[in-house]
Amino acid sequence: MHRWLALIIGVQLLLWFASGLIMSVLPIDRVRGEHVVDRASLATLAQGHARAPLDIVLRQAGAPVREVRYRMLAGREVTEVEMADGSVRLHDAETASAIPRVNAAMARAVAVRSYRGKSAPPSVRAVTSASTEYKGVLPAWRIDFPDQDSTRVYIAQNSGRIVAVRNGTWRLYDFFWGLHIMDWKNHEDFNTPWLIGFAGGGLALAIAGSALLYFRWPRKRRRKS
């Protein structure tokens, strides 16, 4: 049983160990693109700036609101309203009037302002469906920087926030992550029958090997009296 399990499970065990080693070696800040895109920096709100009263903002929202945030977006102070259903709307901070969805030019400006690398001018394209690389808020804008790491910045159209950064290091990490969890298509489901079955087989392989080790361990024979 140990031999057959080793033949069936052995290749996947090698993939588990190899992928786990590679994912642990890759710096997580490079995987997330933090070395080239600064998502943490926040523009300071102007002191004494006139803002619409909160009750007017809630009235303009016209639906149950979970949270209201004030922030800067491309040099403009906006009110970000998160609805009870999780959707996000933008309003002008001064008048509380609704702001249309973030357009391509504004998304490009946000990405360029956060970009810290060296690249030629980026291109912009709309994203309307999920893919292996991006499964976040839709619709979104994808800003492609033609640098050596093929950096892509995804910006949600409803909020203008950077919601994902993808680069060569992330793609390498994601490839081995898909091998590790045995979800070769979507790279996100770690409860697949394949993974459960091979994990159970790996446990049986370890138990069988431990039993063999016990029964075949050399023992000192007692002298016959």
mmCIF file of C-alpha atoms in Angstrom:
data_model
loop_
_atom_site.group_PDB
_atom_site.id
_atom_site.type_symbol
_atom_site.label_atom_id
_atom_site.label_comp_id
_atom_site.label_asym_id
_atom_site.label_seq_id
_atom_site.Cartn_x
_atom_site.Cartn_y
_atom_site.Cartn_z
ATOM 1 C CA MET A 1 0.000 0.000 0.000
ATOM 2 C CA HIS A 2 2.852 2.354 0.838
ATOM 3 C CA ARG A 3 4.453 1.769 -2.567
ATOM 4 C CA TRP A 4 1.241 2.370 -4.528
ATOM 5 C CA LEU A 5 0.436 5.472 -2.515
ATOM 6 C CA ALA A 6 3.948 6.761 -3.147
ATOM 7 C CA LEU A 7 3.475 6.280 -6.898
ATOM 8 C CA ILE A 8 0.070 8.014 -6.958
ATOM 9 C CA ILE A 9 0.649 10.773 -4.391
ATOM 10 C CA GLY A 10 4.385 11.304 -4.907
ATOM 11 C CA VAL A 11 4.193 13.745 -7.824
ATOM 12 C CA GLN A 12 1.672 15.967 -6.064
ATOM 13 C CA LEU A 13 3.751 15.865 -2.877
ATOM 14 C CA LEU A 14 6.706 17.172 -4.867
ATOM 15 C CA LEU A 15 4.498 19.936 -6.290
ATOM 16 C CA TRP A 16 3.269 20.825 -2.795
ATOM 17 C CA PHE A 17 6.770 21.079 -1.400
ATOM 18 C CA ALA A 18 8.152 22.941 -4.425
ATOM 19 C CA SER A 19 5.266 25.415 -4.647
ATOM 20 C CA GLY A 20 5.287 25.987 -0.894
ATOM 21 C CA LEU A 21 9.016 26.681 -0.973
ATOM 22 C CA ILE A 22 8.735 29.126 -3.880
ATOM 23 C CA MET A 23 5.785 30.994 -2.339
ATOM 24 C CA SER A 24 7.638 31.318 0.968
ATOM 25 C CA VAL A 25 10.770 32.621 -0.789
ATOM 26 C CA LEU A 26 8.990 35.310 -2.844
ATOM 27 C CA PRO A 27 8.803 38.592 -0.838
ATOM 28 C CA ILE A 28 5.150 39.322 -0.104
ATOM 29 C CA ASP A 29 5.595 43.071 -0.676
ATOM 30 C CA ARG A 30 6.768 42.386 -4.231
ATOM 31 C CA VAL A 31 3.886 39.973 -4.768
ATOM 32 C CA ARG A 32 1.454 42.716 -3.741
ATOM 33 C CA GLY A 33 3.307 45.310 -5.816
ATOM 34 C CA GLU A 34 3.969 47.545 -2.806
ATOM 35 C CA HIS A 35 7.497 48.259 -4.022
ATOM 36 C CA VAL A 36 6.202 50.017 -7.145
ATOM 37 C CA VAL A 37 2.656 51.204 -6.304
ATOM 38 C CA ASP A 38 2.036 53.192 -3.141
ATOM 39 C CA ARG A 39 -1.513 52.500 -2.030
ATOM 40 C CA ALA A 40 -1.011 53.612 1.560
ATOM 41 C CA SER A 41 -0.349 57.312 0.977
ATOM 42 C CA LEU A 42 -3.388 59.508 1.606
ATOM 43 C CA ALA A 43 -3.871 63.135 0.621
ATOM 44 C CA THR A 44 -4.618 65.409 3.566
ATOM 45 C CA LEU A 45 -8.031 67.053 3.673
ATOM 46 C CA ALA A 46 -8.006 70.843 3.698
ATOM 47 C CA GLN A 47 -8.717 72.463 7.060
ATOM 48 C CA GLY A 48 -11.814 74.614 7.240
ATOM 49 C CA HIS A 49 -13.172 73.384 3.919
ATOM 50 C CA ALA A 50 -16.928 73.835 3.534
ATOM 51 C CA ARG A 51 -18.707 70.486 3.475
ATOM 52 C CA ALA A 52 -22.340 69.627 2.981
ATOM 53 C CA PRO A 53 -24.188 68.648 6.200
ATOM 54 C CA LEU A 54 -24.409 64.928 6.813
ATOM 55 C CA ASP A 55 -28.213 64.866 6.689
ATOM 56 C CA ILE A 56 -28.124 66.250 3.141
ATOM 57 C CA VAL A 57 -25.610 63.567 2.127
ATOM 58 C CA LEU A 58 -27.856 60.859 3.562
ATOM 59 C CA ARG A 59 -30.880 62.349 1.809
ATOM 60 C CA GLN A 60 -29.004 62.409 -1.500
ATOM 61 C CA ALA A 61 -28.018 58.756 -1.037
ATOM 62 C CA GLY A 62 -31.690 57.788 -0.954
ATOM 63 C CA ALA A 63 -31.071 54.366 0.633
ATOM 64 C CA PRO A 64 -29.766 52.892 3.913
ATOM 65 C CA VAL A 65 -26.139 53.945 4.475
ATOM 66 C CA ARG A 66 -23.480 51.980 6.331
ATOM 67 C CA GLU A 67 -20.613 54.462 6.379
ATOM 68 C CA VAL A 68 -19.651 57.924 5.137
ATOM 69 C CA ARG A 69 -16.015 58.840 4.460
ATOM 70 C CA TYR A 70 -14.367 62.059 3.298
ATOM 71 C CA ARG A 71 -11.246 61.747 1.137
ATOM 72 C CA MET A 72 -9.342 63.236 -1.767
ATOM 73 C CA LEU A 73 -9.743 61.885 -5.281
ATOM 74 C CA ALA A 74 -7.487 63.265 -8.013
ATOM 75 C CA GLY A 75 -7.113 66.591 -6.178
ATOM 76 C CA ARG A 76 -10.821 66.889 -5.397
ATOM 77 C CA GLU A 77 -12.450 66.347 -2.004
ATOM 78 C CA VAL A 78 -15.279 63.837 -2.258
ATOM 79 C CA THR A 79 -17.709 62.110 0.058
ATOM 80 C CA GLU A 80 -17.579 58.341 -0.281
ATOM 81 C CA VAL A 81 -20.868 56.766 0.773
ATOM 82 C CA GLU A 82 -20.949 53.025 1.403
ATOM 83 C CA MET A 83 -24.485 51.688 1.183
ATOM 84 C CA ALA A 84 -25.951 48.919 3.303
ATOM 85 C CA ASP A 85 -25.742 46.525 0.363
ATOM 86 C CA GLY A 86 -21.978 47.102 0.049
ATOM 87 C CA SER A 87 -22.095 49.339 -3.031
ATOM 88 C CA VAL A 88 -20.193 52.641 -3.048
ATOM 89 C CA ARG A 89 -21.262 56.043 -4.351
ATOM 90 C CA LEU A 90 -19.310 59.269 -4.668
ATOM 91 C CA HIS A 91 -20.666 62.724 -3.892
ATOM 92 C CA ASP A 92 -19.177 66.175 -4.065
ATOM 93 C CA ALA A 93 -18.023 67.062 -0.554
ATOM 94 C CA GLU A 94 -19.256 70.646 -0.801
ATOM 95 C CA THR A 95 -22.617 70.271 -2.535
ATOM 96 C CA ALA A 96 -23.431 66.585 -1.791
ATOM 97 C CA SER A 97 -24.392 66.143 -5.450
ATOM 98 C CA ALA A 98 -23.718 62.727 -6.960
ATOM 99 C CA ILE A 99 -20.525 62.280 -8.965
ATOM 100 C CA PRO A 100 -20.541 60.052 -12.062
ATOM 101 C CA ARG A 101 -18.414 56.938 -12.113
ATOM 102 C CA VAL A 102 -14.677 57.463 -12.380
ATOM 103 C CA ASN A 103 -13.702 57.802 -16.033
ATOM 104 C CA ALA A 104 -10.584 56.511 -17.778
ATOM 105 C CA ALA A 105 -8.662 59.782 -17.515
ATOM 106 C CA MET A 106 -9.238 60.076 -13.775
ATOM 107 C CA ALA A 107 -8.325 56.430 -13.188
ATOM 108 C CA ARG A 108 -5.111 56.922 -15.141
ATOM 109 C CA ALA A 109 -4.277 60.000 -13.041
ATOM 110 C CA VAL A 110 -4.819 58.066 -9.807
ATOM 111 C CA ALA A 111 -2.593 55.211 -10.982
ATOM 112 C CA VAL A 112 0.197 57.502 -12.228
ATOM 113 C CA ARG A 113 0.173 59.432 -8.947
ATOM 114 C CA SER A 114 0.607 56.199 -6.956
ATOM 115 C CA TYR A 115 3.178 54.640 -9.300
ATOM 116 C CA ARG A 116 6.781 54.699 -7.995
ATOM 117 C CA GLY A 117 8.591 52.858 -10.767
ATOM 118 C CA LYS A 118 10.027 53.809 -14.140
ATOM 119 C CA SER A 119 7.817 53.287 -17.135
ATOM 120 C CA ALA A 120 6.563 54.783 -20.361
ATOM 121 C CA PRO A 121 3.063 56.329 -20.278
ATOM 122 C CA PRO A 122 0.501 53.657 -19.372
ATOM 123 C CA SER A 123 -2.515 52.529 -21.340
ATOM 124 C CA VAL A 124 -6.051 52.188 -19.961
ATOM 125 C CA ARG A 125 -8.760 49.663 -20.688
ATOM 126 C CA ALA A 126 -12.122 48.843 -19.134
ATOM 127 C CA VAL A 127 -12.657 45.601 -17.214
ATOM 128 C CA THR A 128 -16.236 44.324 -17.108
ATOM 129 C CA SER A 129 -15.792 40.655 -16.252
ATOM 130 C CA ALA A 130 -13.737 38.680 -13.760
ATOM 131 C CA SER A 131 -10.634 36.768 -14.792
ATOM 132 C CA THR A 132 -7.950 34.644 -13.181
ATOM 133 C CA GLU A 133 -5.887 37.779 -12.615
ATOM 134 C CA TYR A 134 -8.651 39.990 -11.229
ATOM 135 C CA LYS A 135 -11.849 39.055 -9.395
ATOM 136 C CA GLY A 136 -12.511 42.310 -7.558
ATOM 137 C CA VAL A 137 -15.049 45.116 -7.886
ATOM 138 C CA LEU A 138 -16.614 45.466 -11.338
ATOM 139 C CA PRO A 139 -16.632 47.441 -13.522
ATOM 140 C CA ALA A 140 -13.050 48.617 -13.133
ATOM 141 C CA TRP A 141 -10.233 50.250 -15.066
ATOM 142 C CA ARG A 142 -6.983 48.427 -15.811
ATOM 143 C CA ILE A 143 -3.946 50.661 -16.186
ATOM 144 C CA ASP A 144 -1.027 48.873 -17.874
ATOM 145 C CA PHE A 145 2.474 50.184 -17.172
ATOM 146 C CA PRO A 146 4.970 48.891 -19.778
ATOM 147 C CA ASP A 147 7.767 48.393 -17.236
ATOM 148 C CA GLN A 148 10.014 45.365 -16.844
ATOM 149 C CA ASP A 149 7.509 43.717 -14.483
ATOM 150 C CA SER A 150 4.400 44.362 -16.643
ATOM 151 C CA THR A 151 2.642 46.116 -13.770
ATOM 152 C CA ARG A 152 -1.132 46.442 -13.945
ATOM 153 C CA VAL A 153 -3.152 48.630 -11.601
ATOM 154 C CA TYR A 154 -6.881 47.989 -11.205
ATOM 155 C CA ILE A 155 -9.103 50.880 -10.106
ATOM 156 C CA ALA A 156 -12.777 50.514 -9.230
ATOM 157 C CA GLN A 157 -15.047 52.751 -11.264
ATOM 158 C CA ASN A 158 -17.475 53.321 -8.389
ATOM 159 C CA SER A 159 -14.886 54.639 -5.900
ATOM 160 C CA GLY A 160 -11.687 55.461 -7.791
ATOM 161 C CA ARG A 161 -9.701 53.358 -5.320
ATOM 162 C CA ILE A 162 -6.828 51.067 -6.261
ATOM 163 C CA VAL A 163 -8.287 47.623 -5.635
ATOM 164 C CA ALA A 164 -5.511 45.401 -7.039
ATOM 165 C CA VAL A 165 -1.953 45.486 -8.344
ATOM 166 C CA ARG A 166 -0.621 42.723 -10.543
ATOM 167 C CA ASN A 167 2.941 42.149 -11.753
ATOM 168 C CA GLY A 168 5.277 39.386 -12.832
ATOM 169 C CA THR A 169 6.038 38.324 -9.256
ATOM 170 C CA TRP A 170 2.335 38.073 -8.464
ATOM 171 C CA ARG A 171 1.708 35.988 -11.590
ATOM 172 C CA LEU A 172 4.513 33.591 -10.639
ATOM 173 C CA TYR A 173 3.132 33.343 -7.103
ATOM 174 C CA ASP A 174 -0.404 32.814 -8.404
ATOM 175 C CA PHE A 175 0.748 30.039 -10.764
ATOM 176 C CA PHE A 176 2.313 28.054 -7.953
ATOM 177 C CA TRP A 177 -0.643 28.857 -5.685
ATOM 178 C CA GLY A 178 -2.913 27.186 -8.260
ATOM 179 C CA LEU A 179 -0.656 24.117 -8.258
ATOM 180 C CA HIS A 180 -0.573 24.104 -4.474
ATOM 181 C CA ILE A 181 -4.356 24.099 -3.957
ATOM 182 C CA MET A 182 -4.985 22.001 -7.106
ATOM 183 C CA ASP A 183 -7.365 24.552 -8.621
ATOM 184 C CA TRP A 184 -5.670 24.864 -11.983
ATOM 185 C CA LYS A 185 -8.291 27.115 -13.588
ATOM 186 C CA ASN A 186 -9.463 29.760 -11.113
ATOM 187 C CA HIS A 187 -6.647 29.533 -8.507
ATOM 188 C CA GLU A 188 -8.977 30.274 -5.583
ATOM 189 C CA ASP A 189 -10.848 27.149 -4.403
ATOM 190 C CA PHE A 190 -8.868 25.167 -1.827
ATOM 191 C CA ASN A 191 -11.772 22.810 -1.077
ATOM 192 C CA THR A 192 -11.628 20.928 -4.364
ATOM 193 C CA PRO A 193 -12.199 17.144 -4.322
ATOM 194 C CA TRP A 194 -8.726 16.734 -5.835
ATOM 195 C CA LEU A 195 -7.070 18.520 -2.942
ATOM 196 C CA ILE A 196 -9.120 16.682 -0.308
ATOM 197 C CA GLY A 197 -8.451 13.308 -1.939
ATOM 198 C CA PHE A 198 -4.705 13.821 -2.340
ATOM 199 C CA ALA A 199 -4.409 15.269 1.166
ATOM 200 C CA GLY A 200 -6.112 12.142 2.532
ATOM 201 C CA GLY A 201 -3.790 10.001 0.429
ATOM 202 C CA GLY A 202 -0.786 11.888 1.741
ATOM 203 C CA LEU A 203 -1.936 11.264 5.311
ATOM 204 C CA ALA A 204 -2.381 7.547 4.561
ATOM 205 C CA LEU A 205 1.097 7.504 2.996
ATOM 206 C CA ALA A 206 2.591 9.026 6.158
ATOM 207 C CA ILE A 207 0.746 6.564 8.418
ATOM 208 C CA ALA A 208 1.831 3.584 6.308
ATOM 209 C CA GLY A 209 5.431 4.810 6.302
ATOM 210 C CA SER A 210 5.391 5.253 10.087
ATOM 211 C CA ALA A 211 4.011 1.718 10.504
ATOM 212 C CA LEU A 212 6.737 0.315 8.239
ATOM 213 C CA LEU A 213 9.357 2.199 10.201
ATOM 214 C CA TYR A 214 8.086 0.702 13.447
ATOM 215 C CA PHE A 215 7.869 -2.902 12.239
ATOM 216 C CA ARG A 216 11.190 -2.858 10.405
ATOM 217 C CA TRP A 217 13.201 -1.064 13.059
ATOM 218 C CA PRO A 218 16.145 -3.325 14.024
ATOM 219 C CA ARG A 219 15.787 -4.833 17.484
ATOM 220 C CA LYS A 220 18.403 -6.556 19.617
ATOM 221 C CA ARG A 221 17.716 -10.239 19.962
ATOM 222 C CA ARG A 222 17.856 -11.720 23.421
ATOM 223 C CA ARG A 223 20.266 -14.587 24.000
ATOM 224 C CA LYS A 224 18.607 -17.905 24.458
ATOM 225 C CA SER A 225 19.212 -19.276 27.893
#
